Amino acid sequence: MMLRIVSILLVLVTAATGPWWLAVICGLLYIVWFRGAEIVLVGLLADGVYGTGSVLPWYTTIFTLTLLLAEWLRPHVFIYNK
Amino acid sequence: MKKFSSTMKGSSRRSSVTKRVKLTIIFAVFGAALFYLVPRLLFGVAALVMLPIVAVQSWFYESSASLPQFLRDRSALVAEMQQLEQQVLEHSGDQHSLTLLKEENAELRSLLAEDGSERILAGVIARPNQLPYDVLMLDQGRVDGIVEGAPVYIGNQTVIGYVQSTTRHTALVTLVTTPGFSSTVFVFGPDIYTTAVGMGGGQLRIGVPQGIELNEGDLVIVPAVTSGVYGAVTHVESSPTQPEQFGFVSPELPLQGIRLVAVGNTALTGSSFETAQANVTAANTDLFSVPVPDDVLVTVGTSTATSTGSTSTTTATTTTDL
């Protein structure tokens, strides 16, 4: 649980301070590791600060799609889950 | 029993996955609703949550305290120190320090406008290479007098964007080079007004018909606000089979090199064509005129020509005004 909190804080800090690609990598690792939906809220916070004038909330979109993709892919890539 | 347990376990896992997917979709829909319907509320909440992080970042990058100064890019500081030591040896120190101070003073004076208009100096704490958006984050906010819609300058006259939103201690600047952002520009060389579209990363793209001679190095200004030169055409993309050609404009100072900016104290208002023309005329004057001391400048109105011969000396002064 502690690792999860530290990881989500790490994503939040990298999203706030940049560079953006590091935030995305941290977010993707978090998704693969924990598959927690709270990452979408973190993306939303980052988009709220920097991207309110933009056409698309990039962090939220990337994290949501990756999270859904991870959920869909996971049963297909693990052999010993049946 | 084993079968029952196995069935229950699979069912539980499926249920957990469904729950997570539902939660993700709910968060995404909720986020999209906030983002598009009440962006200001979202900005306010997000800025509040991010405030401690931004404050620490600002302290780390901008503070003159010992610890952040020590931690800040140590290798670069060491290299700079060695270079400075070398220069101090070469120029006996004081002269170099004086030059640096003069340059910094000139930069600050330039940022704060010489025409007397009041501007607010702000440090840049986030740039496009750190963010997926073409925006700048400044370390000055509402309490420092920053207002939304105010123009943001580099140098004396060059506008690079406007303040999109503010918090108490920070401000977000949308750049004129934000993808899709359109602005009217004047191009010296062909001497035309045209529309420039932002490409991101500090680049503008101007599109003109093939017949117009567009060259690399042509200076470009954004006359709607000031007469400052935004940059020069660095690349022309022209294909004879296409009806138009494109010029790509880069700013004089790269975005990554911007450390300080100046923010106007009032929001931008609409500009007329007459204002734009006046700015273009002012730019013409500024670009091609240099302040020359009176004792060096020779003009028709005050020139003195002296010729010395072997037998006589003649001095002729012409006072014809042009």
Coordinates of C-alpha atoms in Angstrom, one line a residue:
Chain A
M1 CA 0.0 0.0 0.0
M2 CA 2.8 2.3 0.9
L3 CA 4.6 1.6 -2.4
R4 CA 1.3 2.4 -4.2
I5 CA 1.0 5.8 -2.4
V6 CA 4.6 6.7 -3.1
S7 CA 4.2 5.7 -6.8
I8 CA 1.1 7.8 -7.3
L9 CA 2.8 10.7 -5.6
L10 CA 5.8 10.2 -8.0
V11 CA 3.5 10.3 -11.0
L12 CA 1.9 13.5 -9.6
V13 CA 5.2 15.2 -9.0
T14 CA 6.6 14.3 -12.5
A15 CA 3.3 15.5 -14.1
A16 CA 3.6 18.8 -12.2
T17 CA 7.2 19.4 -12.8
G18 CA 8.0 17.6 -16.0
P19 CA 9.4 16.5 -18.3
W20 CA 6.1 15.2 -19.7
W21 CA 7.5 12.0 -21.1
L22 CA 8.8 11.0 -17.7
A23 CA 5.4 11.6 -16.2
V24 CA 3.8 9.4 -18.9
I25 CA 6.4 6.6 -18.4
C26 CA 5.8 6.7 -14.6
G27 CA 2.0 6.7 -15.2
L28 CA 2.3 3.7 -17.6
L29 CA 4.5 1.8 -15.1
Y30 CA 2.0 2.5 -12.4
I31 CA -0.9 1.2 -14.6
V32 CA 1.0 -2.0 -15.4
W33 CA 1.9 -2.5 -11.8
F34 CA -1.2 -1.5 -9.9
R35 CA -3.9 -1.0 -12.4
G36 CA -5.4 1.7 -10.2
A37 CA -8.1 4.0 -11.6
E38 CA -6.9 6.9 -9.4
I39 CA -4.2 7.5 -12.0
V40 CA -7.0 9.0 -14.2
L41 CA -7.6 11.6 -11.5
V42 CA -3.9 12.4 -11.3
G43 CA -3.9 12.9 -15.1
L44 CA -7.0 15.1 -14.7
L45 CA -5.1 17.3 -12.1
A46 CA -2.2 17.7 -14.4
D47 CA -4.5 18.6 -17.3
G48 CA -6.3 21.0 -15.0
V49 CA -3.2 23.0 -14.3
Y50 CA -1.6 23.1 -17.7
G51 CA -4.1 22.1 -20.3
T52 CA -7.4 23.9 -19.6
G53 CA -6.9 25.9 -22.8
S54 CA -6.1 22.8 -24.9
V55 CA -8.4 20.8 -27.2
L56 CA -7.8 17.5 -25.5
P57 CA -6.8 16.5 -21.9
W58 CA -3.7 14.6 -22.9
Y59 CA -2.7 13.0 -19.6
T60 CA -6.3 11.9 -18.8
T61 CA -6.7 10.5 -22.2
I62 CA -3.5 8.5 -22.3
F63 CA -3.9 7.1 -18.8
T64 CA -7.6 6.2 -19.4
L65 CA -6.9 4.4 -22.6
T66 CA -3.8 2.6 -21.3
L67 CA -5.7 1.5 -18.2
L68 CA -8.5 0.1 -20.3
L69 CA -6.0 -1.5 -22.6
A70 CA -4.2 -3.1 -19.7
E71 CA -7.4 -4.5 -18.3
W72 CA -8.2 -6.0 -21.7
L73 CA -4.8 -7.4 -22.4
R74 CA -4.0 -8.8 -19.0
P75 CA -6.0 -12.1 -19.4
H76 CA -4.5 -12.6 -22.8
V77 CA -0.9 -12.3 -21.8
F78 CA -0.9 -14.3 -18.6
I79 CA -0.8 -18.1 -19.1
Y80 CA -1.5 -19.3 -15.5
N81 CA -4.7 -17.4 -14.8
K82 CA -7.2 -20.1 -15.6
Chain B
M1 CA -15.5 -28.2 -3.3
K2 CA -12.4 -27.6 -5.4
K3 CA -14.6 -26.9 -8.4
F4 CA -16.8 -24.5 -6.4
S5 CA -13.8 -22.6 -5.1
S6 CA -12.3 -22.3 -8.5
T7 CA -15.6 -21.0 -10.0
M8 CA -15.9 -18.5 -7.2
K9 CA -12.4 -17.3 -7.6
G10 CA -12.8 -16.8 -11.4
S11 CA -16.1 -15.0 -10.8
S12 CA -14.6 -12.8 -8.2
R13 CA -11.7 -11.9 -10.5
R14 CA -14.1 -11.0 -13.3
S15 CA -16.1 -8.9 -11.0
S16 CA -13.0 -7.1 -9.8
V17 CA -11.9 -6.4 -13.3
T18 CA -15.4 -5.1 -14.3
K19 CA -15.4 -2.9 -11.2
R20 CA -12.0 -1.4 -12.1
V21 CA -13.1 -0.8 -15.7
K22 CA -16.3 0.8 -14.5
L23 CA -14.4 3.0 -12.1
T24 CA -11.9 4.0 -14.8
I25 CA -14.7 5.0 -17.2
I26 CA -16.6 6.9 -14.5
F27 CA -13.4 8.9 -13.6
A28 CA -12.7 9.6 -17.3
V29 CA -16.3 10.8 -18.0
F30 CA -16.2 12.9 -14.8
G31 CA -12.9 14.3 -15.8
A32 CA -14.0 15.1 -19.4
A33 CA -17.1 16.8 -18.0
L34 CA -15.0 19.0 -15.7
F35 CA -12.4 19.7 -18.4
Y36 CA -14.9 20.9 -21.0
L37 CA -17.8 22.2 -18.9
V38 CA -16.1 23.9 -16.0
P39 CA -12.4 24.3 -16.9
R40 CA -12.0 27.2 -14.4
L41 CA -13.2 25.1 -11.5
L42 CA -10.9 22.3 -12.6
F43 CA -8.0 24.7 -12.9
G44 CA -8.7 26.1 -9.4
V45 CA -8.9 22.7 -7.8
A46 CA -5.9 21.3 -9.6
A47 CA -3.8 24.5 -8.9
L48 CA -4.7 24.1 -5.2
V49 CA -3.5 20.5 -5.1
M50 CA -0.4 21.2 -7.2
L51 CA 0.5 24.3 -5.1
P52 CA 3.0 22.6 -2.8
I53 CA 4.7 20.9 -5.7
V54 CA 4.9 24.1 -7.7
A55 CA 6.2 26.0 -4.7
V56 CA 8.9 23.4 -4.1
Q57 CA 9.8 23.5 -7.8
S58 CA 9.9 27.3 -7.8
W59 CA 12.2 27.2 -4.7
F60 CA 14.4 24.7 -6.3
Y61 CA 14.8 26.4 -9.7
E62 CA 14.6 30.1 -8.8
S63 CA 15.6 30.5 -5.1
S64 CA 19.0 32.0 -4.3
A65 CA 19.3 29.9 -1.1
S66 CA 22.4 27.8 -0.7
L67 CA 20.9 24.4 -1.0
P68 CA 19.0 24.7 -4.3
Q69 CA 21.9 26.7 -5.7
F70 CA 24.2 23.9 -4.8
L71 CA 21.9 21.2 -6.2
R72 CA 21.0 23.1 -9.4
D73 CA 22.8 21.5 -12.3
R74 CA 26.1 21.1 -10.5
S75 CA 28.2 20.1 -13.4
A76 CA 27.0 23.0 -15.4
L77 CA 27.9 25.3 -12.6
V78 CA 31.3 23.8 -12.2
A79 CA 32.0 24.2 -15.9
E80 CA 30.7 27.8 -15.8
M81 CA 32.9 28.5 -12.8
Q82 CA 36.0 27.2 -14.6
Q83 CA 35.2 29.4 -17.6
L84 CA 34.6 32.4 -15.4
E85 CA 37.9 31.8 -13.6
Q86 CA 39.6 31.8 -16.9
Q87 CA 37.9 35.0 -17.9
V88 CA 38.7 36.6 -14.6
L89 CA 42.3 35.8 -15.1
E90 CA 42.2 37.2 -18.7
H91 CA 40.3 40.3 -17.9
S92 CA 41.3 41.0 -14.3
G93 CA 37.9 40.3 -12.9
D94 CA 36.3 43.6 -12.4
Q95 CA 35.9 44.5 -16.0
H96 CA 34.1 41.2 -16.7
S97 CA 31.8 41.5 -13.7
L98 CA 30.9 45.0 -14.8
T99 CA 30.1 43.8 -18.3
L100 CA 27.8 41.0 -17.0
L101 CA 26.0 43.4 -14.7
K102 CA 25.5 45.9 -17.5
E103 CA 24.1 43.1 -19.7
E104 CA 21.8 41.9 -17.0
N105 CA 20.7 45.5 -16.3
A106 CA 20.0 46.1 -20.0
E107 CA 18.0 42.8 -20.2
L108 CA 15.9 43.8 -17.2
R109 CA 15.4 47.4 -18.5
S110 CA 14.5 46.0 -21.8
L111 CA 12.0 43.5 -20.2
L112 CA 10.4 46.3 -18.1
A113 CA 9.9 48.5 -21.2
E114 CA 11.7 51.8 -21.8
D115 CA 8.6 53.6 -22.9
G116 CA 7.4 54.0 -19.3
S117 CA 4.6 51.4 -19.4
E118 CA 4.5 49.3 -16.3
R119 CA 5.3 45.7 -16.6
I120 CA 5.8 42.8 -14.1
L121 CA 8.9 40.7 -14.2
A122 CA 8.4 37.0 -13.9
G123 CA 10.5 33.9 -13.9
V124 CA 9.7 30.9 -16.1
I125 CA 9.3 27.7 -14.1
A126 CA 7.9 25.3 -16.7
R127 CA 8.4 25.2 -20.5
P128 CA 7.1 23.2 -23.4
N129 CA 9.8 20.5 -23.2
Q130 CA 8.6 19.8 -19.7
L131 CA 4.9 19.8 -20.5
P132 CA 2.9 18.3 -23.4
Y133 CA 1.4 21.7 -24.0
D134 CA 2.8 24.8 -25.6
V135 CA 2.5 26.9 -22.5
L136 CA 4.8 28.7 -20.0
M137 CA 4.3 28.6 -16.2
L138 CA 5.4 31.8 -14.5
D139 CA 6.3 32.3 -10.8
Q140 CA 4.2 35.4 -10.4
G141 CA 0.4 35.3 -9.9
R142 CA -2.6 37.4 -9.0
V143 CA -1.1 38.8 -5.8
D144 CA 1.8 40.1 -7.8
G145 CA -0.6 42.0 -10.2
I146 CA -0.8 39.5 -13.1
V147 CA -4.2 39.7 -14.9
E148 CA -5.7 37.3 -17.3
G149 CA -5.3 38.3 -20.9
A150 CA -2.2 40.4 -20.3
P151 CA 0.5 40.3 -23.0
V152 CA 3.8 38.5 -22.2
Y153 CA 7.0 40.0 -23.6
I154 CA 10.6 38.9 -24.1
G155 CA 12.9 41.8 -24.7
N156 CA 11.5 45.2 -25.0
Q157 CA 8.9 44.9 -27.7
T158 CA 8.5 41.2 -28.6
V159 CA 5.2 39.6 -27.6
I160 CA 5.2 35.8 -27.3
G161 CA 1.8 35.1 -25.9
Y162 CA -0.8 36.1 -23.3
V163 CA -1.8 35.1 -19.8
Q164 CA -4.4 32.4 -20.0
S165 CA -5.1 31.9 -16.3
T166 CA -3.7 32.8 -13.0
T167 CA -3.5 31.5 -9.4
R168 CA -2.4 33.4 -6.4
H169 CA 1.3 32.8 -7.1
T170 CA 1.5 31.4 -10.6
A171 CA 0.3 32.2 -14.1
L172 CA -0.1 30.1 -17.2
V173 CA 0.9 31.7 -20.5
T174 CA -0.5 30.6 -23.9
L175 CA 2.1 31.2 -26.6
V176 CA 1.3 32.6 -30.1
T177 CA 3.0 29.4 -31.3
T178 CA 0.4 27.1 -29.7
P179 CA -0.7 24.7 -32.4
G180 CA -3.7 26.2 -34.3
F181 CA -3.3 29.7 -32.7
S182 CA -3.7 32.3 -35.5
S183 CA -2.2 35.7 -35.5
T184 CA -1.7 38.5 -38.0
V185 CA 1.9 39.2 -38.8
F186 CA 3.9 41.6 -41.1
V187 CA 6.8 40.2 -43.1
F188 CA 9.6 42.5 -44.0
G189 CA 11.0 41.8 -47.4
P190 CA 7.9 41.2 -49.4
D191 CA 6.3 43.8 -47.0
I192 CA 3.0 41.9 -46.6
Y193 CA 0.4 41.3 -43.9
T194 CA -0.5 37.6 -43.6
T195 CA -1.8 35.1 -41.1
A196 CA 0.6 33.0 -39.1
V197 CA -0.4 29.7 -37.5
G198 CA 1.3 28.3 -34.5
M199 CA 3.1 25.0 -34.9
G200 CA 4.3 24.4 -31.4
G201 CA 7.8 24.6 -29.9
G202 CA 8.2 28.3 -30.7
Q203 CA 7.6 27.9 -34.4
L204 CA 5.1 29.9 -36.5
R205 CA 4.1 29.0 -40.1
I206 CA 3.1 31.6 -42.6
G207 CA 1.4 30.7 -45.9
V208 CA 1.6 33.0 -48.9
P209 CA 0.8 32.6 -52.6
Q210 CA 3.6 31.4 -54.9
G211 CA 4.1 34.7 -56.6
I212 CA 5.3 36.5 -53.5
E213 CA 9.0 36.4 -52.9
L214 CA 9.5 34.9 -49.4
N215 CA 13.1 34.4 -48.4
E216 CA 15.0 33.0 -45.4
G217 CA 16.0 35.7 -43.1
D218 CA 12.9 37.9 -43.7
L219 CA 12.0 39.5 -40.4
V220 CA 8.5 39.0 -39.0
I221 CA 6.6 41.1 -36.5
V222 CA 3.2 40.7 -34.7
P223 CA 1.9 44.2 -35.2
A224 CA -1.4 43.8 -33.3
V225 CA 0.3 44.5 -30.1
T226 CA 3.8 46.0 -30.5
S227 CA 6.4 46.7 -33.1
G228 CA 8.9 44.2 -31.8
V229 CA 10.4 41.6 -34.1
Y230 CA 9.1 38.2 -33.3
G231 CA 11.7 36.4 -35.4
A232 CA 13.0 35.6 -38.8
V233 CA 11.9 33.2 -41.5
T234 CA 14.3 30.2 -41.1
H235 CA 13.0 27.9 -43.7
V236 CA 10.8 28.3 -46.8
E237 CA 8.9 25.3 -48.1
S238 CA 7.9 25.9 -51.7
S239 CA 6.8 23.5 -54.3
P240 CA 6.1 24.7 -57.9
T241 CA 3.1 22.4 -58.2
Q242 CA 1.4 23.9 -55.1
P243 CA -0.5 27.2 -55.2
E244 CA 1.1 28.4 -52.0
Q245 CA 4.4 28.4 -50.2
F246 CA 5.1 28.2 -46.4
G247 CA 7.6 30.0 -44.4
F248 CA 8.6 28.8 -40.9
V249 CA 9.4 31.5 -38.3
S250 CA 11.6 31.0 -35.2
P251 CA 11.9 33.5 -32.5
E252 CA 15.1 35.4 -31.9
L253 CA 15.4 33.9 -28.5
P254 CA 14.7 30.1 -28.4
L255 CA 11.9 29.1 -26.0
Q256 CA 14.4 26.9 -24.0
G257 CA 16.5 30.0 -23.4
I258 CA 13.8 32.1 -21.9
R259 CA 14.6 32.7 -18.2
L260 CA 12.6 35.8 -17.5
V261 CA 9.6 37.4 -19.2
A262 CA 7.7 40.7 -18.6
V263 CA 4.0 40.7 -18.3
G264 CA 1.8 43.8 -19.2
N265 CA -0.3 45.1 -16.4
T266 CA -3.5 45.3 -18.4
A267 CA -5.4 42.8 -20.5
L268 CA -5.1 42.9 -24.3
T269 CA -7.9 44.6 -26.1
G270 CA -8.8 44.3 -29.8
S271 CA -6.5 46.1 -32.2
S272 CA -7.3 48.0 -35.4
F273 CA -5.5 48.0 -38.7
E274 CA -4.4 51.6 -38.1
T275 CA -2.7 50.5 -34.9
A276 CA -1.0 47.6 -36.7
Q277 CA 0.2 50.0 -39.5
A278 CA 1.6 52.4 -36.9
N279 CA 3.4 49.5 -35.3
V280 CA 4.9 48.4 -38.6
T281 CA 6.1 52.0 -39.3
A282 CA 7.6 52.1 -35.8
A283 CA 9.3 48.7 -36.4
N284 CA 10.7 50.1 -39.7
T285 CA 12.2 53.1 -37.9
D286 CA 13.5 51.0 -35.0
L287 CA 15.1 48.3 -37.3
F288 CA 16.9 50.6 -39.6
S289 CA 17.9 53.5 -37.3
V290 CA 20.8 53.5 -34.9
P291 CA 21.4 56.1 -32.3
V292 CA 24.6 57.8 -33.4
P293 CA 26.3 60.5 -31.3
D294 CA 26.0 64.1 -32.7
D295 CA 29.7 64.5 -33.1
V296 CA 30.0 61.4 -35.2
L297 CA 26.8 61.7 -37.3
V298 CA 27.2 63.5 -40.6
T299 CA 24.0 64.7 -42.2
V300 CA 23.3 67.2 -44.9
G301 CA 21.7 69.6 -42.4
T302 CA 24.8 69.9 -40.2
S303 CA 27.7 68.5 -42.2
T304 CA 31.0 70.3 -42.3
A305 CA 33.3 69.7 -45.2
T306 CA 36.9 70.8 -45.0
S307 CA 39.5 70.7 -47.8
T308 CA 43.1 71.8 -47.4
G309 CA 45.1 72.7 -50.3
S310 CA 48.8 73.7 -50.6
T311 CA 48.1 77.4 -50.7
S312 CA 44.7 77.9 -49.1
T313 CA 42.3 76.3 -46.6
T314 CA 38.5 76.3 -47.4
T315 CA 35.7 75.5 -45.0
A316 CA 32.2 75.0 -46.3
T317 CA 29.1 74.5 -44.3
T318 CA 25.9 73.5 -45.9
T319 CA 22.6 74.0 -44.0
T320 CA 20.1 72.6 -46.4
D321 CA 17.3 70.8 -44.7
L322 CA 15.8 67.7 -46.4

